[in-house]
Coordinates of C-alpha atoms in Angstrom, one line a residue:
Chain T
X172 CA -8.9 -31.7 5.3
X173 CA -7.4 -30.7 1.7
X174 CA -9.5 -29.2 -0.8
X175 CA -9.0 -31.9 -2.9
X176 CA -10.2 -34.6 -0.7
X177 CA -13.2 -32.5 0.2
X178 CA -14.3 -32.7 -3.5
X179 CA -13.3 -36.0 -4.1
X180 CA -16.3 -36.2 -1.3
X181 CA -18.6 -34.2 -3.3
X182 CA -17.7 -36.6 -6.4
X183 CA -19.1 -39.8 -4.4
X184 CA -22.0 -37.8 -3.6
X185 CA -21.2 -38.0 0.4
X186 CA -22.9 -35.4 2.3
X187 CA -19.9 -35.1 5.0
X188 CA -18.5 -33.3 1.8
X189 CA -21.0 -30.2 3.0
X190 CA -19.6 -30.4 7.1
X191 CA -16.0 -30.7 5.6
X192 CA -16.8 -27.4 3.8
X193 CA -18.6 -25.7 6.1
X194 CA -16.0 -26.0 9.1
X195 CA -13.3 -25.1 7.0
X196 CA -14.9 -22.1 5.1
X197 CA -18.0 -21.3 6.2
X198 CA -16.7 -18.4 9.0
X199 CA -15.9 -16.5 5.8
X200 CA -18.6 -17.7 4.0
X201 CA -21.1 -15.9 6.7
X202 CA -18.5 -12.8 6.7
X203 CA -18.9 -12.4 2.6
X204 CA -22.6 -13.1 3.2
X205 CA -23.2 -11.2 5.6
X206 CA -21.3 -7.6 4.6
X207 CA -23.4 -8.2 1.8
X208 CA -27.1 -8.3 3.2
X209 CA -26.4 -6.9 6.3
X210 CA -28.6 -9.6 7.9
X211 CA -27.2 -12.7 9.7
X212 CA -30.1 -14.6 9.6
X213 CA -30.4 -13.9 5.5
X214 CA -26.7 -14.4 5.2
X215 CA -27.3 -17.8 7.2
X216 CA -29.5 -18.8 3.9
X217 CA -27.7 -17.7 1.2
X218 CA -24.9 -20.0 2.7
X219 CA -27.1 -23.0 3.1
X220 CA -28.2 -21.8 -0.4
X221 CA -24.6 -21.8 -1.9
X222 CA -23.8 -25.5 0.0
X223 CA -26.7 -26.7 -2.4
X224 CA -25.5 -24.6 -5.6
X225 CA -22.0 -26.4 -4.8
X226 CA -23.6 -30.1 -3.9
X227 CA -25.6 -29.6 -7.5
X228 CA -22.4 -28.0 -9.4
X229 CA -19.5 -30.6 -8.3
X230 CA -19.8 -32.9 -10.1
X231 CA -19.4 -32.0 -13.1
X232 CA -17.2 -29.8 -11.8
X233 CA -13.5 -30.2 -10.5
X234 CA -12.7 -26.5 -9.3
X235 CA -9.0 -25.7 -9.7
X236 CA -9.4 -23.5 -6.2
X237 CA -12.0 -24.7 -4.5
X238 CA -12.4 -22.0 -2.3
X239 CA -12.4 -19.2 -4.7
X240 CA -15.3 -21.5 -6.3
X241 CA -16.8 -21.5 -3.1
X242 CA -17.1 -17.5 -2.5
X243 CA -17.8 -16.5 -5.1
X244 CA -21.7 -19.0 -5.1
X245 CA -21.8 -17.2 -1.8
X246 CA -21.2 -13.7 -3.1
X247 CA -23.4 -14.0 -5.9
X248 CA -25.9 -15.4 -4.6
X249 CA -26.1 -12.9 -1.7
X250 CA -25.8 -10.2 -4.4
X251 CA -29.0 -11.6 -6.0
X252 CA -31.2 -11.2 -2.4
X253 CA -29.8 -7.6 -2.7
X254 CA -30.7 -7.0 -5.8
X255 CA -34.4 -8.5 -5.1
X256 CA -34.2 -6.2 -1.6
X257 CA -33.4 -3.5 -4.5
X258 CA -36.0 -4.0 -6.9
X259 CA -38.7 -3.9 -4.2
X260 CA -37.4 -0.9 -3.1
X261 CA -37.3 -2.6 0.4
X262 CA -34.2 -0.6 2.4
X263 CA -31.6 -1.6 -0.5
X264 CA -29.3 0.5 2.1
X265 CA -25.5 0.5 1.1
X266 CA -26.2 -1.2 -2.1
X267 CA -28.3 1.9 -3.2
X268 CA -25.4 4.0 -2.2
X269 CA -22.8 1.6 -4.1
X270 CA -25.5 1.6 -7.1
X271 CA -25.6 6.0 -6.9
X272 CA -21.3 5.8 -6.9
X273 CA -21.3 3.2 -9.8
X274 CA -23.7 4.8 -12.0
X275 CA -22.3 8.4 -11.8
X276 CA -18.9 6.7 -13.1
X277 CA -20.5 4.2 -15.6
X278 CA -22.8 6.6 -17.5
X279 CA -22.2 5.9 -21.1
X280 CA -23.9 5.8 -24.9
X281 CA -24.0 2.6 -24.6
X282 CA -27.5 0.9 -26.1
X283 CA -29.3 -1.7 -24.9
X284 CA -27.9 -3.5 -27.8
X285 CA -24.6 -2.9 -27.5
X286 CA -24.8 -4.2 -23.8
X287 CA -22.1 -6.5 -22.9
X288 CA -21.7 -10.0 -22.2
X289 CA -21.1 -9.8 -18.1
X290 CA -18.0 -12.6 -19.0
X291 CA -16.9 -10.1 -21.4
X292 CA -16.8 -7.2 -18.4
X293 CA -16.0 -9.6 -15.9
X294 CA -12.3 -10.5 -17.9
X295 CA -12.3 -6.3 -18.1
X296 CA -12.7 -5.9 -14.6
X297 CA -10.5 -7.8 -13.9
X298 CA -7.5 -6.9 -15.9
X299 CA -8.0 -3.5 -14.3
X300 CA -8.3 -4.6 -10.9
X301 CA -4.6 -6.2 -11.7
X302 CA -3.5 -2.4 -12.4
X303 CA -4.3 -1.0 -9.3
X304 CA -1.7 -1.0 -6.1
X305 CA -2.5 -3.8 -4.0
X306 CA -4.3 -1.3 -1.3
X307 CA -6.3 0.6 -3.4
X308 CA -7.1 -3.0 -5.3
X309 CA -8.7 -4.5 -1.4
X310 CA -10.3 -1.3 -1.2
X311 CA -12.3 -1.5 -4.4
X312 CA -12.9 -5.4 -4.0
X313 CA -14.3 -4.4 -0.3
X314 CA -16.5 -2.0 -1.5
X315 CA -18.2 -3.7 -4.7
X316 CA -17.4 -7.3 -4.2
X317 CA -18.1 -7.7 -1.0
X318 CA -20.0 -4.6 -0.8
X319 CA -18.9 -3.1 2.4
X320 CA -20.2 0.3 3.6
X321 CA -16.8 2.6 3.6
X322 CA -16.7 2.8 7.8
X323 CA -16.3 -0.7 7.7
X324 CA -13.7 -0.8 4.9
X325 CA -11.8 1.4 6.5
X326 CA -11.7 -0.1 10.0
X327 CA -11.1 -3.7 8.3
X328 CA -8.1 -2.2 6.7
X329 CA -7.0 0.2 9.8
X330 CA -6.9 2.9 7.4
X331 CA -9.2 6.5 8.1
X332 CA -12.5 7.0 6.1
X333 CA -11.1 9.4 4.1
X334 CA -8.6 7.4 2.7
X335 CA -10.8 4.9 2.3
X336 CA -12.8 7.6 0.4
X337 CA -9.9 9.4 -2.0
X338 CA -8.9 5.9 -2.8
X339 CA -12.7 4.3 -4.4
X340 CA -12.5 8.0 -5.9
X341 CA -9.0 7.9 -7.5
X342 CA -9.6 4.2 -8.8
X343 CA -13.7 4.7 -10.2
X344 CA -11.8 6.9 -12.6
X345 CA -8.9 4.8 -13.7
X346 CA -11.9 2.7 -13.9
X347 CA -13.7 4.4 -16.4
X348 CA -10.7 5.4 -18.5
X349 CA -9.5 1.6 -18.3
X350 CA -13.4 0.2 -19.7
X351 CA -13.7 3.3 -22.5
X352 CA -9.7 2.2 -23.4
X353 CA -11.0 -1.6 -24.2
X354 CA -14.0 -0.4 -25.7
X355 CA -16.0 -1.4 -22.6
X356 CA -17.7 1.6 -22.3
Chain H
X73 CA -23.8 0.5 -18.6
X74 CA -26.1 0.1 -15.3
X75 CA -24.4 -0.7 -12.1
X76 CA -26.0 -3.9 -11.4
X77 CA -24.7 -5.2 -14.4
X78 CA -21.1 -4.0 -13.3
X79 CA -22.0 -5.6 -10.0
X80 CA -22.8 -8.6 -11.4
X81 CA -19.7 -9.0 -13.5
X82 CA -17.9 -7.6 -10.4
X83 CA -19.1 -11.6 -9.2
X84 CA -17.4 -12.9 -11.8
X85 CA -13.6 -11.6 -11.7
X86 CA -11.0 -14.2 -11.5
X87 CA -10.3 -17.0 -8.8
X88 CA -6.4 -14.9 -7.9
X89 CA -8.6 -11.6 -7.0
X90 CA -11.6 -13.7 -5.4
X91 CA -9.0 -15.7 -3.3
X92 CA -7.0 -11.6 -2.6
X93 CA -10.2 -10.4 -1.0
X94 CA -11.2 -13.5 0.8
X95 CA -8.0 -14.1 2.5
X96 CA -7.6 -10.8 3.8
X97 CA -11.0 -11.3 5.6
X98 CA -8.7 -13.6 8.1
X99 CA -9.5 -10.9 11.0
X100 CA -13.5 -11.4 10.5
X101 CA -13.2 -15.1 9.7
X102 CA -16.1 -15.5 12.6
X103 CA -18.1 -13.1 10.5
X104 CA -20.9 -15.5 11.3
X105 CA -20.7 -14.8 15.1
X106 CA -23.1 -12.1 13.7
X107 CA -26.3 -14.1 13.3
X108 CA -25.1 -15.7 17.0
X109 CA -27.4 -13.4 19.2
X110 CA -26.3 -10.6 21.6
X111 CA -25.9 -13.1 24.9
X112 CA -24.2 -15.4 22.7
X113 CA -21.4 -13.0 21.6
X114 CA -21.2 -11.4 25.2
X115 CA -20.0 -15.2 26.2
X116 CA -18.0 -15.8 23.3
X117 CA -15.9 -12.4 23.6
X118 CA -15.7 -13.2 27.3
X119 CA -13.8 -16.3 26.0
X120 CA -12.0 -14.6 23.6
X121 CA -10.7 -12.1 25.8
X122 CA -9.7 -14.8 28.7
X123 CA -7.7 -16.8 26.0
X124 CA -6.3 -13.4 24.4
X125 CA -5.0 -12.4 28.0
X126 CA -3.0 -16.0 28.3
X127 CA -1.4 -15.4 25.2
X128 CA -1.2 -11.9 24.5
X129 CA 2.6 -11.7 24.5
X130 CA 2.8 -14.2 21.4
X131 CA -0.8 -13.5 19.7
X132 CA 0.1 -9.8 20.2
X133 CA 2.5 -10.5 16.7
X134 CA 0.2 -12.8 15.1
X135 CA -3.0 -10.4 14.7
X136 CA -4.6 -9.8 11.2
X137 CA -2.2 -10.7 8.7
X138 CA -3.0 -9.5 5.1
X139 CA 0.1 -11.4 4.1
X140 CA -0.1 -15.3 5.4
X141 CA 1.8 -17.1 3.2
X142 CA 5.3 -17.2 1.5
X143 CA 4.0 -16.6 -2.2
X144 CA 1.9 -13.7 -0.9
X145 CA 5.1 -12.5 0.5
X146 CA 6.8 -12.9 -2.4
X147 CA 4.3 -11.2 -4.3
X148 CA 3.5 -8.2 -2.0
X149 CA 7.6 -7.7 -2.4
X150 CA 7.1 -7.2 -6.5
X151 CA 4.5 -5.2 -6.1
X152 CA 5.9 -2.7 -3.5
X153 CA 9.1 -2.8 -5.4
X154 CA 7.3 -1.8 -8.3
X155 CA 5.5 1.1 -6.2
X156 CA 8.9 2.3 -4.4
X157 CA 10.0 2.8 -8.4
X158 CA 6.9 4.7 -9.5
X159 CA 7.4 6.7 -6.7
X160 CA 11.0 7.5 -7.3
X161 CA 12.1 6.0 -3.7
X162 CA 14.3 4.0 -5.7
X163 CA 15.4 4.0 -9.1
X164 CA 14.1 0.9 -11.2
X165 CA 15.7 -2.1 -10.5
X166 CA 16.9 -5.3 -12.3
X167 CA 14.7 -8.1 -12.7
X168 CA 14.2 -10.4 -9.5
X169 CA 15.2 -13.6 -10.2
X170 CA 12.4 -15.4 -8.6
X171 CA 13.2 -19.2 -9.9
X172 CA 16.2 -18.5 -8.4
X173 CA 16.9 -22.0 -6.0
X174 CA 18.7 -18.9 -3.5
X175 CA 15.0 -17.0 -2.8
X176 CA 14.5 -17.5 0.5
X177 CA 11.2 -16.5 2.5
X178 CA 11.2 -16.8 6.1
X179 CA 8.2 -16.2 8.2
X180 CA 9.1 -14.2 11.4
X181 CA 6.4 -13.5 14.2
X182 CA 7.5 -15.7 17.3
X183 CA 9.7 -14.0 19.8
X184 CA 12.7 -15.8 19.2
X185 CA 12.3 -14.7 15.7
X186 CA 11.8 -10.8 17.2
X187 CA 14.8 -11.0 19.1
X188 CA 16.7 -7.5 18.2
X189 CA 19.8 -7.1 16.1
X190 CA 21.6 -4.4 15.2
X191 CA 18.6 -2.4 12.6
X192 CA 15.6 -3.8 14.8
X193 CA 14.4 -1.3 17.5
X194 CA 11.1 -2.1 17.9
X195 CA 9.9 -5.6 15.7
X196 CA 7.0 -6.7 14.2
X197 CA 5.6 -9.9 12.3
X198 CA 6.8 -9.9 9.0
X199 CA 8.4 -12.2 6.0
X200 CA 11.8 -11.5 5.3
X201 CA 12.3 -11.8 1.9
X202 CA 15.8 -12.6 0.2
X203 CA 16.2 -12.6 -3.6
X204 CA 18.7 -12.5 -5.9
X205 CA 18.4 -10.4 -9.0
X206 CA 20.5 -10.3 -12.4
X207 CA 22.9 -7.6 -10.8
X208 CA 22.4 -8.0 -7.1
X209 CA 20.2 -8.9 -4.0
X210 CA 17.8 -7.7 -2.4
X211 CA 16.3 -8.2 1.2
X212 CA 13.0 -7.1 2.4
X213 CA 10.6 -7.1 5.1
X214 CA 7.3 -7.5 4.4
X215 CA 5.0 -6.3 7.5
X216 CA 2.3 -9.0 7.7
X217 CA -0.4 -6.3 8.7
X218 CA -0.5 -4.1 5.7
X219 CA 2.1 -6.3 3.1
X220 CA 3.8 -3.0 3.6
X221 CA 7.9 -2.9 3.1
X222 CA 8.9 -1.7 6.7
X223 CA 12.8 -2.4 6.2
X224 CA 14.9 -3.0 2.7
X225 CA 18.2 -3.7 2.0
X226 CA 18.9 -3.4 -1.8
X227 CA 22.5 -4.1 -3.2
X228 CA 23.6 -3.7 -6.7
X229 CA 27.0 -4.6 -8.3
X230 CA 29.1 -3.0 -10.0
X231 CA 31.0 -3.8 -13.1
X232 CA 34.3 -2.5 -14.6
X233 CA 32.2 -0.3 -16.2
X234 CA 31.9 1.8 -12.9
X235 CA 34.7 3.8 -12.0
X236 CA 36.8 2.8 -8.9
X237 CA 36.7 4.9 -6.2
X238 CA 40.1 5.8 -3.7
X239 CA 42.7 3.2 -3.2
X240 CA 43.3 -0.2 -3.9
X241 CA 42.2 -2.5 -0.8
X242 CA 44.4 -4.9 0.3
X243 CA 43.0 -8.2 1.0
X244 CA 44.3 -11.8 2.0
X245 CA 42.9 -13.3 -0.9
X246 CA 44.0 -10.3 -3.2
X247 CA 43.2 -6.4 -4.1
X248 CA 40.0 -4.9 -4.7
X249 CA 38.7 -1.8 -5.8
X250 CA 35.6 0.2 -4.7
X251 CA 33.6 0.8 -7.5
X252 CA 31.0 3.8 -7.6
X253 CA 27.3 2.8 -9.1
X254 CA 25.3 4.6 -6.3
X255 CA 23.2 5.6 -9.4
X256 CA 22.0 2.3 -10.1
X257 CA 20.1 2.6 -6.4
X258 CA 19.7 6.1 -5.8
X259 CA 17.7 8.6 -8.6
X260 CA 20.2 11.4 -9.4
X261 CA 19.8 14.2 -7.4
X262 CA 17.9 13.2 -4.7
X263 CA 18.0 14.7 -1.0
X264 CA 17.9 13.5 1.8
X265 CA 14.4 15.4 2.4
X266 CA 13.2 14.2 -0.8
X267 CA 14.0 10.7 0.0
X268 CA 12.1 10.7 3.7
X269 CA 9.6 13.3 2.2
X270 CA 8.4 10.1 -0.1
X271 CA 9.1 7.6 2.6
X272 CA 6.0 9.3 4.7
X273 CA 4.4 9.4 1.7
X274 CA 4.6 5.8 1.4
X275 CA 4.2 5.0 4.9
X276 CA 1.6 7.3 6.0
X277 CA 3.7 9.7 8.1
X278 CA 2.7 13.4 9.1
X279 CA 6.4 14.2 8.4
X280 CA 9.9 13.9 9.6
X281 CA 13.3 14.9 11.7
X282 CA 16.9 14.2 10.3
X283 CA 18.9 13.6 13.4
X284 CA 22.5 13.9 14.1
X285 CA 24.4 10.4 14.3
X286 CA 26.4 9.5 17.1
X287 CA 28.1 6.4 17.2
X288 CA 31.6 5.8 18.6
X289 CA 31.2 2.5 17.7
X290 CA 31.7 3.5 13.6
X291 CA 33.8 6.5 14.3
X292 CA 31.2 8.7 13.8
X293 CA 30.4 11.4 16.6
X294 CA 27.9 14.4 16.2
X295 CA 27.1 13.9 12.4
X296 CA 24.5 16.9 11.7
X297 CA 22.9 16.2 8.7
X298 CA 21.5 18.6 6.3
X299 CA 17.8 17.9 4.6
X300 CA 19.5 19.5 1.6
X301 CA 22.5 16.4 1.5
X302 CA 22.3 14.6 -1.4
X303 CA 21.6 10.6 -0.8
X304 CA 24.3 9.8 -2.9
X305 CA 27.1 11.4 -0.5
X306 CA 25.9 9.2 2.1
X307 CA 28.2 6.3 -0.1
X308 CA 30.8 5.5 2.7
X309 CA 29.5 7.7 5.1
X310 CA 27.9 7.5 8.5
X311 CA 24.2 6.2 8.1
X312 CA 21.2 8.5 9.0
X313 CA 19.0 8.6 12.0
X314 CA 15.8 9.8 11.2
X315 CA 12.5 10.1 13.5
X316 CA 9.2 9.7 11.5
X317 CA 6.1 11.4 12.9
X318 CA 3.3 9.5 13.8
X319 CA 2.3 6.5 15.0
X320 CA 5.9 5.1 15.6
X321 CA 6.9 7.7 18.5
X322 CA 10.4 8.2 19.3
X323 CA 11.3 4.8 17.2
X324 CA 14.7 5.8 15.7
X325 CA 14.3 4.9 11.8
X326 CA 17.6 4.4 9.7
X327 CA 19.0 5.2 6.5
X328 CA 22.3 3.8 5.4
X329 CA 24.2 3.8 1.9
X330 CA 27.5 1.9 2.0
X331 CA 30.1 0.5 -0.3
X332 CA 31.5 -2.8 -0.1
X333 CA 34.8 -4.3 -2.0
X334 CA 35.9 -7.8 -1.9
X335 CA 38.6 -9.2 -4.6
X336 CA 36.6 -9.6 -7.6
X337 CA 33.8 -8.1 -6.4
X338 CA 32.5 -4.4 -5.5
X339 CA 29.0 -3.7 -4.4
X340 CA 26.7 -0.3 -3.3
X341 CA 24.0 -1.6 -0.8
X342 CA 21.3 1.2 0.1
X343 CA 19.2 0.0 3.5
X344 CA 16.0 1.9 4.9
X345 CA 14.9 0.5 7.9
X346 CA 11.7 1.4 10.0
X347 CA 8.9 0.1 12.5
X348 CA 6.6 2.1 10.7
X349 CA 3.4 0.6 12.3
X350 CA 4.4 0.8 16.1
X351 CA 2.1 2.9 18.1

């Protein structure tokens, strides 16, 4: 089914809108999910959870890629059940090693005040993800979108752990000199 | 700045770089075969491998695409263009002229669609890409594994701007002259090792062997080549044969500059070709 028919079924509020979605996306839903708690039965709720985010969001919305839409509920809302796992110091696991790589090359002056508006970051990210080679680019969104540990980056990408490695290197620090260039940080 | 925070706005970057990430997946789409159970995957890879056996010869070519659609192709050529420039593989080229009605991207991964010719040694699934630009063409494929260029042919015109090289050429429809602008495809003073030196870069390769040509079928018999040759001499010479070292054992790669006149026309056309994945 097109995207576009599966929200004109969320518009008349008919829940074969939700089986439409989930056997066309939800493999990857799970995979996103899943490299992100490292738990298939938690990954198994945050889906379910994200089906209900999108039944409640659309309507009003009309996403202009559907899918994109889709992944990211999912992502975010798997990143929130790490950061909970986080807060209660409760085996955060590769997200405590993503948070150590992240704040060694983040560090700034920056006061509470001063903090940015995540939108704001969010458009700054992005902009500098658009600078980086197309590899290096997967490698970075592997690692702190989906939050991959870097063995499985690597062997997703069939490239060696080192690699994998000099690359997140090389691009935290055009990151840093791309968010203190926009004023970012 | 905390890391969360850059985690969370790491949530929010746009739909193009969401959709980037998500498509690539397409080798774990089953991600959820995860929360399954042990018994259940042993059953399911059991499957899996019976149905992978059956059609090994054809899915062998259709594995783990990064690049699985034509605008991805097209846009994994600009950006490898872009990288073969940076890295002085090539020197920068004119625009692509991707409105252009002549673009054509053709998907290739069944084995009809593998069948050698004359460059192709050893073939894998790829795009091949054909665009016209403001002073030329080029042709590219695009492996579907990596979105990595694995063979290239770039031609660039010349103008009467460029001086004509050796005699007139006589043809039925009239005379033409061979016009040298080898510089608007190869940077000045490159080598042959410097050109295959960057080539593993680009590719990955633990190095390189320039080979002597032999083929009777150009006239050419015994060509030794010299590391130290400039790429620019190769302009109406034999091509080169050179073996990559890696993961692409004993697969002959190829690198060819040639000049073409036609009344009305003259053109330089510089082709690398490799299979730099086998193995």
């Amino acid at each position: 089914m097109e995207d576009t028919e599966i929200i004109d079924l969320f518009w008349l509020r008919n829940e074969q809108a939700i089986r439409e979605t989930d056997e066309k996306y939800g493999g990857r839903c799970r995979s996103v999910s899943c490299g992100i708690v490292s738990d298939p039965e938690t990954a198994e709720e945050c889906v379910n959870d994200s089906y209900l985010a999108l039944w409640n969001a659309v309507p009003p919305e009309r996403p202009r890629f559907f899918p994109a839409f889709l992944f990211r509920i999912v992502r975010n809302l798997s990143f929130d059940r790490l950061r909970a796992r986080l807060a209660a110091k409760r085996g955060g696991g590769e997200g405590e090693r993503i948070l150590g790589e992240l704040d060694a090359c983040l560090a700034s002056d920056f006061s509470v005040e001063r903090e940015l508006e995540t939108k704001e970051l969010a458009a700054g990210i992005s902009r500098f993800l658009h600078t980086l080679p197309r590899e290096d680019r997967l490698i970075f969104s592997y690692r702190y979108w989906l939050m991959l540990p870097v063995a499985e980056v690597a062997a997703r990408l069939g490239r060696k752990e080192n690699t994998v490695k000099s690359s997140l290197h090389r691009s935290r620090k055009k990151l840093h000199a791309h968010l203190v260039k926009e004023g970012l940080l | 700045m905390k890391a969360l925070h850059f985690l969370d706005a790491m949530g929010q970057i746009d739909d193009e770089l969401v959709m980037e990430v998500v498509s690539s997946m397409k080798i774990n789409e089953k991600g959820g075969a995860h929360a399954a159970g042990k018994k259940k995957n042993i059953v399911r890879i059991v499957l899996i491998a019976a149905i992978l056996t059956c059609f090994l010869s054809v899915t062998a070519y259709a594995a783990s695409d990064l690049i699985g659609s034509p605008e991805m192709a097209l846009a994994a050529v600009e950006e490898e263009l872009g990288v073969w420039e940076e890295m002085g593989i090539i020197v920068p080229q004119s625009p692509l002229l991707l409105d252009s009605d002549e673009v054509r991207v053709t998907r290739c991964e069944e084995e009809r669609d593998l069948g050698g010719y004359f460059f192709h040694r050893i073939l894998k699934p790829r795009y091949d890409v054909q665009i016209p630009r403001e002073d030329g063409w080029l042709q590219c494929m695009i492996d579907m594994a990596d979105g990595k260029i694995y063979e290239v042919a770039f031609t660039a015109n010349a103008d009467e701007n460029d001086p004509a090289v050796g005699d007139a050429i006589e043809w039925e429809s009239g005379t033409a002259w061979l016009r040298d602008n080898v510089c608007e495809l190869v940077p000045e003073g490159q080598t042959l090792d410097e050109l295959c030196a960057l080539l593993c870069e680009y590719w990955g390769f633990a190095g390189y062997s320039i080979d002597f040509t032999n083929d009777v079928f150009y006239g050419y018999e015994d060509v030794q080549f010299d590391g130290g040759t400039l790429v620019s001499e190769l302009w109406r010479g034999p091509y080169v044969t050179v073996y990559f070292e890696g993961d692409q054992e004993g697969v002959p790669m190829y690198i060819e500059l040639q000049g073409f006149a036609y009344p009305g026309k003259s053109s330089s056309c510089l082709m690398i070709g490799t299979n730099h994945a086998v193995g």
